[in-house]
C-alpha positions as CSV (number, residue, x, y, z in Angstrom):
1,X,-14.6,-1.8,34.7
2,X,-13.9,1.3,32.3
3,X,-10.0,0.8,33.4
4,X,-10.1,-2.5,32.4
5,X,-11.3,-1.4,29.5
6,X,-8.7,1.5,28.5
7,X,-6.4,-1.0,29.3
8,X,-7.4,-3.7,26.5
9,X,-7.5,-0.7,24.2
10,X,-4.4,-0.2,25.0
11,X,-2.7,-3.0,24.5
12,X,-4.9,-3.7,21.3
13,X,-4.1,-0.8,19.6
14,X,-0.1,-1.7,20.2
15,X,-0.6,-5.1,18.9
16,X,-2.0,-3.7,15.8
17,X,1.2,-0.7,15.3
18,X,3.8,-3.7,16.0
19,X,1.8,-6.0,13.1
20,X,1.5,-3.0,10.9
21,X,5.7,-3.1,10.6
22,X,5.7,-6.9,10.3
23,X,2.9,-8.1,7.8
24,X,3.3,-8.5,4.5
25,X,0.8,-6.4,1.5
26,X,-1.9,-8.8,2.8
27,X,-2.2,-7.4,5.7
28,X,0.0,-4.5,5.6
29,X,3.2,-5.1,5.0
30,X,6.0,-1.7,4.4
31,X,6.1,-1.6,0.3
32,X,8.5,1.2,-0.9
33,X,6.6,4.4,-0.1
34,X,4.8,5.8,-3.0
35,X,4.1,9.5,-4.1
36,X,1.6,11.5,-2.4
37,X,-1.9,11.5,-4.2
38,X,-5.3,13.7,-4.5
39,X,-7.6,13.0,-6.5
40,X,-11.2,14.6,-6.1
41,X,-13.8,13.7,-8.8
42,X,-16.8,15.7,-9.0
43,X,-19.8,14.9,-6.5
44,X,-22.8,13.9,-8.3
45,X,-26.7,12.8,-6.4
46,X,-27.5,9.6,-5.5
47,X,-28.0,6.9,-8.0
48,X,-31.4,5.1,-7.5
49,X,-31.5,1.5,-6.6
50,X,-31.7,-1.0,-9.1
51,X,-33.9,-3.1,-7.5
52,X,-36.3,-2.6,-4.4
53,X,-34.5,-2.9,-1.3
54,X,-35.0,-7.3,0.5
55,X,-33.2,-8.6,2.9
56,X,-32.5,-12.3,2.5
57,X,-33.5,-15.0,5.7
58,X,-29.9,-16.1,5.4
59,X,-28.5,-12.5,6.8
60,X,-27.1,-13.0,9.9
61,X,-27.8,-10.7,13.1
62,X,-24.9,-8.2,13.3
63,X,-23.4,-8.1,16.7
64,X,-22.1,-3.9,17.3
65,X,-21.5,-1.2,19.5
66,X,-22.8,2.1,19.5
67,X,-21.1,5.5,20.6
68,X,-22.4,9.0,20.5
69,X,-21.3,12.0,22.3
70,X,-17.7,10.0,22.1
71,X,-19.0,7.7,24.7
72,X,-19.9,3.9,24.6
73,X,-23.9,3.6,24.9
74,X,-24.4,0.0,26.8
75,X,-24.9,-2.8,24.2
76,X,-27.8,-3.3,22.8
77,X,-28.5,-0.1,22.6
78,X,-30.7,1.7,20.0
79,X,-29.7,4.6,17.8
80,X,-30.7,8.0,20.1
81,X,-33.0,10.5,18.6
82,X,-31.1,13.8,18.2
83,X,-27.7,13.2,17.3
84,X,-27.3,15.8,14.8
85,X,-25.5,14.3,11.7
86,X,-25.7,11.5,9.9
87,X,-25.2,8.1,11.2
88,X,-22.2,6.1,10.7
89,X,-21.4,2.4,10.8
90,X,-17.8,1.3,10.8
91,X,-16.6,-1.9,9.4
92,X,-13.8,-3.5,10.2
93,X,-11.2,-6.2,8.8
94,X,-9.9,-10.2,8.4
95,X,-9.6,-11.6,12.1
96,X,-10.3,-8.1,13.0
97,X,-13.5,-7.5,15.4
98,X,-15.1,-4.2,15.9
99,X,-13.4,-3.8,19.6
100,X,-10.0,-3.1,16.9
101,X,-12.0,0.2,15.5
102,X,-12.9,2.0,19.0
103,X,-10.6,4.1,19.9
104,X,-11.7,5.3,16.2
105,X,-14.7,5.6,16.9
106,X,-14.8,7.5,20.4
107,X,-12.9,10.3,18.8
108,X,-14.9,13.5,19.2
109,X,-14.0,14.5,15.6
110,X,-16.1,11.5,14.8
111,X,-18.4,10.5,17.3
112,X,-19.2,14.0,19.1
113,X,-22.3,15.0,16.5
114,X,-23.3,12.0,15.3
115,X,-23.7,7.9,16.2
116,X,-21.8,5.8,15.0
117,X,-22.1,2.1,15.1
118,X,-19.1,-0.4,14.7
119,X,-19.8,-4.1,13.9
120,X,-18.8,-7.2,13.8
121,X,-18.9,-8.8,10.4
122,X,-20.5,-12.4,10.4
123,X,-17.5,-15.2,11.4
124,X,-16.0,-12.7,13.7
125,X,-16.1,-11.0,17.1
126,X,-19.7,-11.7,18.8
127,X,-21.3,-12.0,15.5
128,X,-22.8,-15.3,14.5
129,X,-20.9,-17.7,12.1
130,X,-22.2,-18.6,8.9
131,X,-21.3,-21.3,6.5
132,X,-21.3,-18.1,4.0
133,X,-18.8,-16.1,3.5
134,X,-19.2,-13.7,0.3
135,X,-19.1,-10.1,0.2
136,X,-22.6,-10.1,-1.0
137,X,-23.6,-11.8,1.7
138,X,-21.9,-9.5,4.2
139,X,-23.7,-6.6,2.4
140,X,-26.9,-8.2,2.9
141,X,-25.8,-8.3,7.1
142,X,-25.5,-4.8,6.9
143,X,-28.2,-3.6,5.4
144,X,-30.3,-5.5,8.0
145,X,-28.4,-4.1,10.4
146,X,-29.7,-0.3,9.1
147,X,-33.3,-2.1,9.1
148,X,-33.0,-3.1,12.9
149,X,-31.6,0.3,13.7
150,X,-34.6,2.1,11.8
151,X,-31.6,3.7,9.7
152,X,-33.2,4.7,6.2
153,X,-29.1,5.0,5.0
154,X,-25.6,5.6,6.8
155,X,-21.9,6.8,6.4
156,X,-20.3,3.4,5.8
157,X,-16.5,3.5,6.8
158,X,-15.0,0.0,5.7
159,X,-11.3,-1.2,6.4
160,X,-9.8,-4.0,4.6
161,X,-12.4,-7.2,4.5
162,X,-14.3,-4.0,6.0
163,X,-13.9,-1.7,2.8
164,X,-15.2,-4.5,0.5
165,X,-18.5,-5.0,2.6
166,X,-19.0,-1.7,2.6
167,X,-18.5,-0.9,-1.6
168,X,-20.3,-3.5,-1.9
169,X,-23.7,-2.4,-0.1
170,X,-23.0,0.4,-1.8
171,X,-23.3,-0.5,-5.6
172,X,-26.0,-3.1,-4.7
173,X,-28.0,-0.8,-2.1
174,X,-26.8,2.8,-3.2
175,X,-29.9,4.5,-1.2
176,X,-28.8,3.1,2.1
177,X,-25.5,4.1,2.4
178,X,-25.3,8.4,2.2
179,X,-21.2,8.4,1.7
180,X,-18.4,5.8,1.2
181,X,-15.3,5.4,2.5
182,X,-12.7,2.9,2.2
183,X,-9.8,2.2,4.3
184,X,-6.6,0.7,2.7
185,X,-9.4,-1.4,-0.3
186,X,-9.6,-1.2,-3.4
187,X,-12.3,-2.8,-5.7
188,X,-9.8,-5.7,-6.8
189,X,-8.8,-8.7,-6.5
190,X,-6.0,-9.9,-4.0
191,X,-6.0,-13.6,-4.7
192,X,-4.0,-15.7,-2.0
193,X,-2.4,-19.0,-3.2
194,X,-1.4,-22.5,-1.9
195,X,2.2,-21.4,-1.6
196,X,1.9,-18.5,0.3
197,X,3.9,-18.3,3.3
198,X,2.9,-20.3,6.2
199,X,3.7,-18.0,8.6
200,X,3.0,-14.3,6.5
201,X,0.5,-14.9,4.7
202,X,-3.9,-14.7,5.2
203,X,-4.1,-18.6,4.5
204,X,-1.2,-19.7,7.0
205,X,-2.0,-17.8,9.4
206,X,-5.4,-19.0,9.3
207,X,-4.0,-22.8,8.9
208,X,-1.8,-22.3,11.8
209,X,-4.5,-21.3,14.2
210,X,-6.9,-24.1,12.8
211,X,-3.6,-26.3,13.4
212,X,-3.4,-25.8,17.2
213,X,-5.0,-27.9,19.8
214,X,-7.0,-25.6,22.2
215,X,-7.3,-28.7,24.8
216,X,-3.3,-29.1,25.1
217,X,-3.3,-24.8,25.8
218,X,-2.6,-23.7,29.0
219,X,-2.7,-19.9,29.0
220,X,-2.2,-17.0,26.4
221,X,1.6,-17.5,26.4
222,X,1.4,-21.0,26.1
223,X,-0.5,-20.6,22.9
224,X,1.5,-18.0,21.4
225,X,4.7,-20.2,22.3
226,X,2.9,-22.8,20.5
227,X,2.6,-21.2,17.0
228,X,6.1,-19.8,17.4
229,X,7.4,-22.5,15.1
230,X,4.9,-22.0,12.4
231,X,4.5,-17.9,13.0
232,X,7.8,-17.0,13.4
233,X,6.7,-13.1,14.5
234,X,5.3,-11.9,17.3
235,X,3.4,-9.0,16.1
236,X,1.3,-11.3,13.7
237,X,1.0,-14.1,16.9
238,X,-0.3,-11.8,18.9
239,X,-2.8,-9.9,16.2
240,X,-4.4,-13.5,15.3
241,X,-4.6,-14.4,19.3
242,X,-7.1,-11.9,19.8
243,X,-9.5,-14.1,18.2
244,X,-8.8,-16.8,21.1
245,X,-11.6,-16.3,23.5
246,X,-12.3,-18.1,27.0
247,X,-9.7,-19.8,29.5
248,X,-7.7,-23.4,29.6
249,X,-10.3,-26.1,29.0
250,X,-12.9,-24.2,27.5
251,X,-11.3,-22.1,24.5
252,X,-13.0,-21.4,21.8
253,X,-12.2,-19.1,18.6
254,X,-14.5,-16.1,18.1
255,X,-14.0,-16.3,14.4
256,X,-14.6,-19.0,12.1
257,X,-11.5,-20.1,10.9
258,X,-12.9,-23.0,8.3
259,X,-15.1,-20.8,6.9
260,X,-12.4,-18.2,6.9
261,X,-10.0,-20.1,4.9
262,X,-13.0,-21.3,2.7
263,X,-13.8,-18.0,1.3
264,X,-10.3,-16.3,0.8
265,X,-10.9,-15.7,-2.9
266,X,-14.5,-15.8,-2.9
267,X,-14.6,-12.1,-2.3
268,X,-13.6,-10.2,-5.6
269,X,-17.1,-9.6,-7.1
270,X,-15.7,-6.6,-8.4
271,X,-14.8,-7.3,-12.1
272,X,-18.4,-9.2,-12.4
273,X,-19.4,-5.8,-10.8
274,X,-17.4,-3.4,-13.6
275,X,-19.0,-5.7,-16.8
276,X,-22.4,-5.4,-15.3
277,X,-22.0,-1.5,-15.1
278,X,-22.9,-1.0,-11.8
279,X,-22.7,2.1,-10.1
280,X,-22.4,4.3,-6.8
281,X,-22.2,7.9,-7.7
282,X,-22.4,9.0,-3.5
283,X,-19.7,10.5,-2.3
284,X,-16.5,8.0,-1.9
285,X,-13.4,8.3,0.2
286,X,-10.8,6.0,-0.6
287,X,-8.0,6.2,1.8
288,X,-4.4,4.8,1.7
289,X,-1.4,4.3,3.3
290,X,1.6,5.2,1.7
291,X,3.7,2.6,3.0
292,X,0.7,0.2,1.4
293,X,0.3,-1.4,-1.4
294,X,-3.2,-2.2,-1.5
295,X,-4.5,0.8,-3.1
296,X,-1.8,1.4,-5.9
297,X,-2.6,4.9,-7.8
298,X,0.1,4.0,-10.5
299,X,-1.5,0.6,-11.3
300,X,-4.1,1.4,-14.4
301,X,-6.3,-1.8,-12.9
302,X,-6.9,-0.2,-9.2
303,X,-7.4,3.8,-10.5
304,X,-10.4,2.1,-13.6
305,X,-12.1,0.2,-11.2
306,X,-12.4,3.4,-8.7
307,X,-13.1,5.3,-11.2
308,X,-15.7,3.1,-13.2
309,X,-17.4,2.2,-9.6
310,X,-17.5,4.9,-7.8
311,X,-17.3,7.9,-10.0
312,X,-17.4,10.8,-7.2
313,X,-14.2,9.3,-5.4
314,X,-11.5,11.7,-3.7
315,X,-8.3,9.3,-3.2
316,X,-5.9,10.2,-0.3
317,X,-2.9,9.0,1.2
318,X,-1.4,8.7,4.5
319,X,2.1,8.6,4.3
320,X,4.0,6.9,6.5
321,X,1.4,4.5,7.3
322,X,0.5,0.8,6.6
323,X,-2.6,-1.0,6.2
324,X,-3.8,-0.1,9.6
325,X,-4.7,4.0,9.1
326,X,-7.0,3.4,12.0
327,X,-3.8,1.9,14.8
328,X,-0.4,3.3,12.9
329,X,-1.9,7.1,12.2
330,X,-5.2,7.5,14.0
331,X,-4.5,11.4,14.6
332,X,-4.2,11.5,10.4
333,X,-7.0,9.4,10.0
334,X,-9.2,11.1,12.3
335,X,-8.5,13.9,10.5
336,X,-8.9,13.1,7.0
337,X,-12.3,11.1,7.9
338,X,-13.8,14.1,9.7
339,X,-13.0,16.5,6.8
340,X,-14.7,15.0,4.4
341,X,-17.5,14.5,6.2
342,X,-17.3,17.9,7.2
343,X,-17.0,18.5,3.2
344,X,-19.7,16.4,2.0
345,X,-22.2,17.5,5.2
346,X,-21.8,21.6,4.7
347,X,-20.3,21.7,7.6
């Protein structure tokens, strides 16, 4: 079983690395290399919550897996006592799932002396489906998970969509987030238009998956061929089909395609938070890929949003990486994350 899991992890990593070179900005297109930038703001103490914490009955119970000591615990395990350093929660991006982050979480530099919880967001992986797919709802799911695991707070790291959820959680429930790490995402709008390239845009990819007649699919390779006219890139098809589960006659999508498509332009809550004066003053790391334009150091909109909402931020660039920092430059991303945590935790 361990050998099969290692092989699945190898294939997942290979697909992510291949996809990173061929998917556009919305999924990680290689852009003109930006100048390496490091910006550090003075850390301050955590802001007090604006209102008492409460969870909504609509929050879903997220699927998760815990790693500590560089190894996975059994499914359904709780956070063990005596791990030493503060726990961490890790959130994947759109059309991803917790296994995408497994290699990162098993690094001894990350989980060697702390519990790390990698999570399937709602409507992804093994987590429940829901008609609601707002960033605020997903932040509520995360707080419910912290409650279920008996954690007062945790370091929250999120990639892409997961980074939006991490930021939203920090802004709405700052007492539950001991530190924030946003991987290649900024608190700005990334609108998806109806006219986007159907073969590379998120809307187009999700539509193409929705149109695939699963009853006619005889194998994964058959699914790859059937998607080819709509999604020419083999790497993008391979990444998207990581969401296909089952076997011939029993195929299903692990992600909730219909809701994801409807929700593409409903995750941009941050302008309202800027107007409302929400601020997270805890330590925050914004990690960006030098070949990605998701976080643009020279863009006043990006930097104003980061500086205003997260005044105790650091901005770090991993050169040669696109949108998927953890897959394209795994050692660099682990080291950057570990150094940040060592610093803020006084190690």
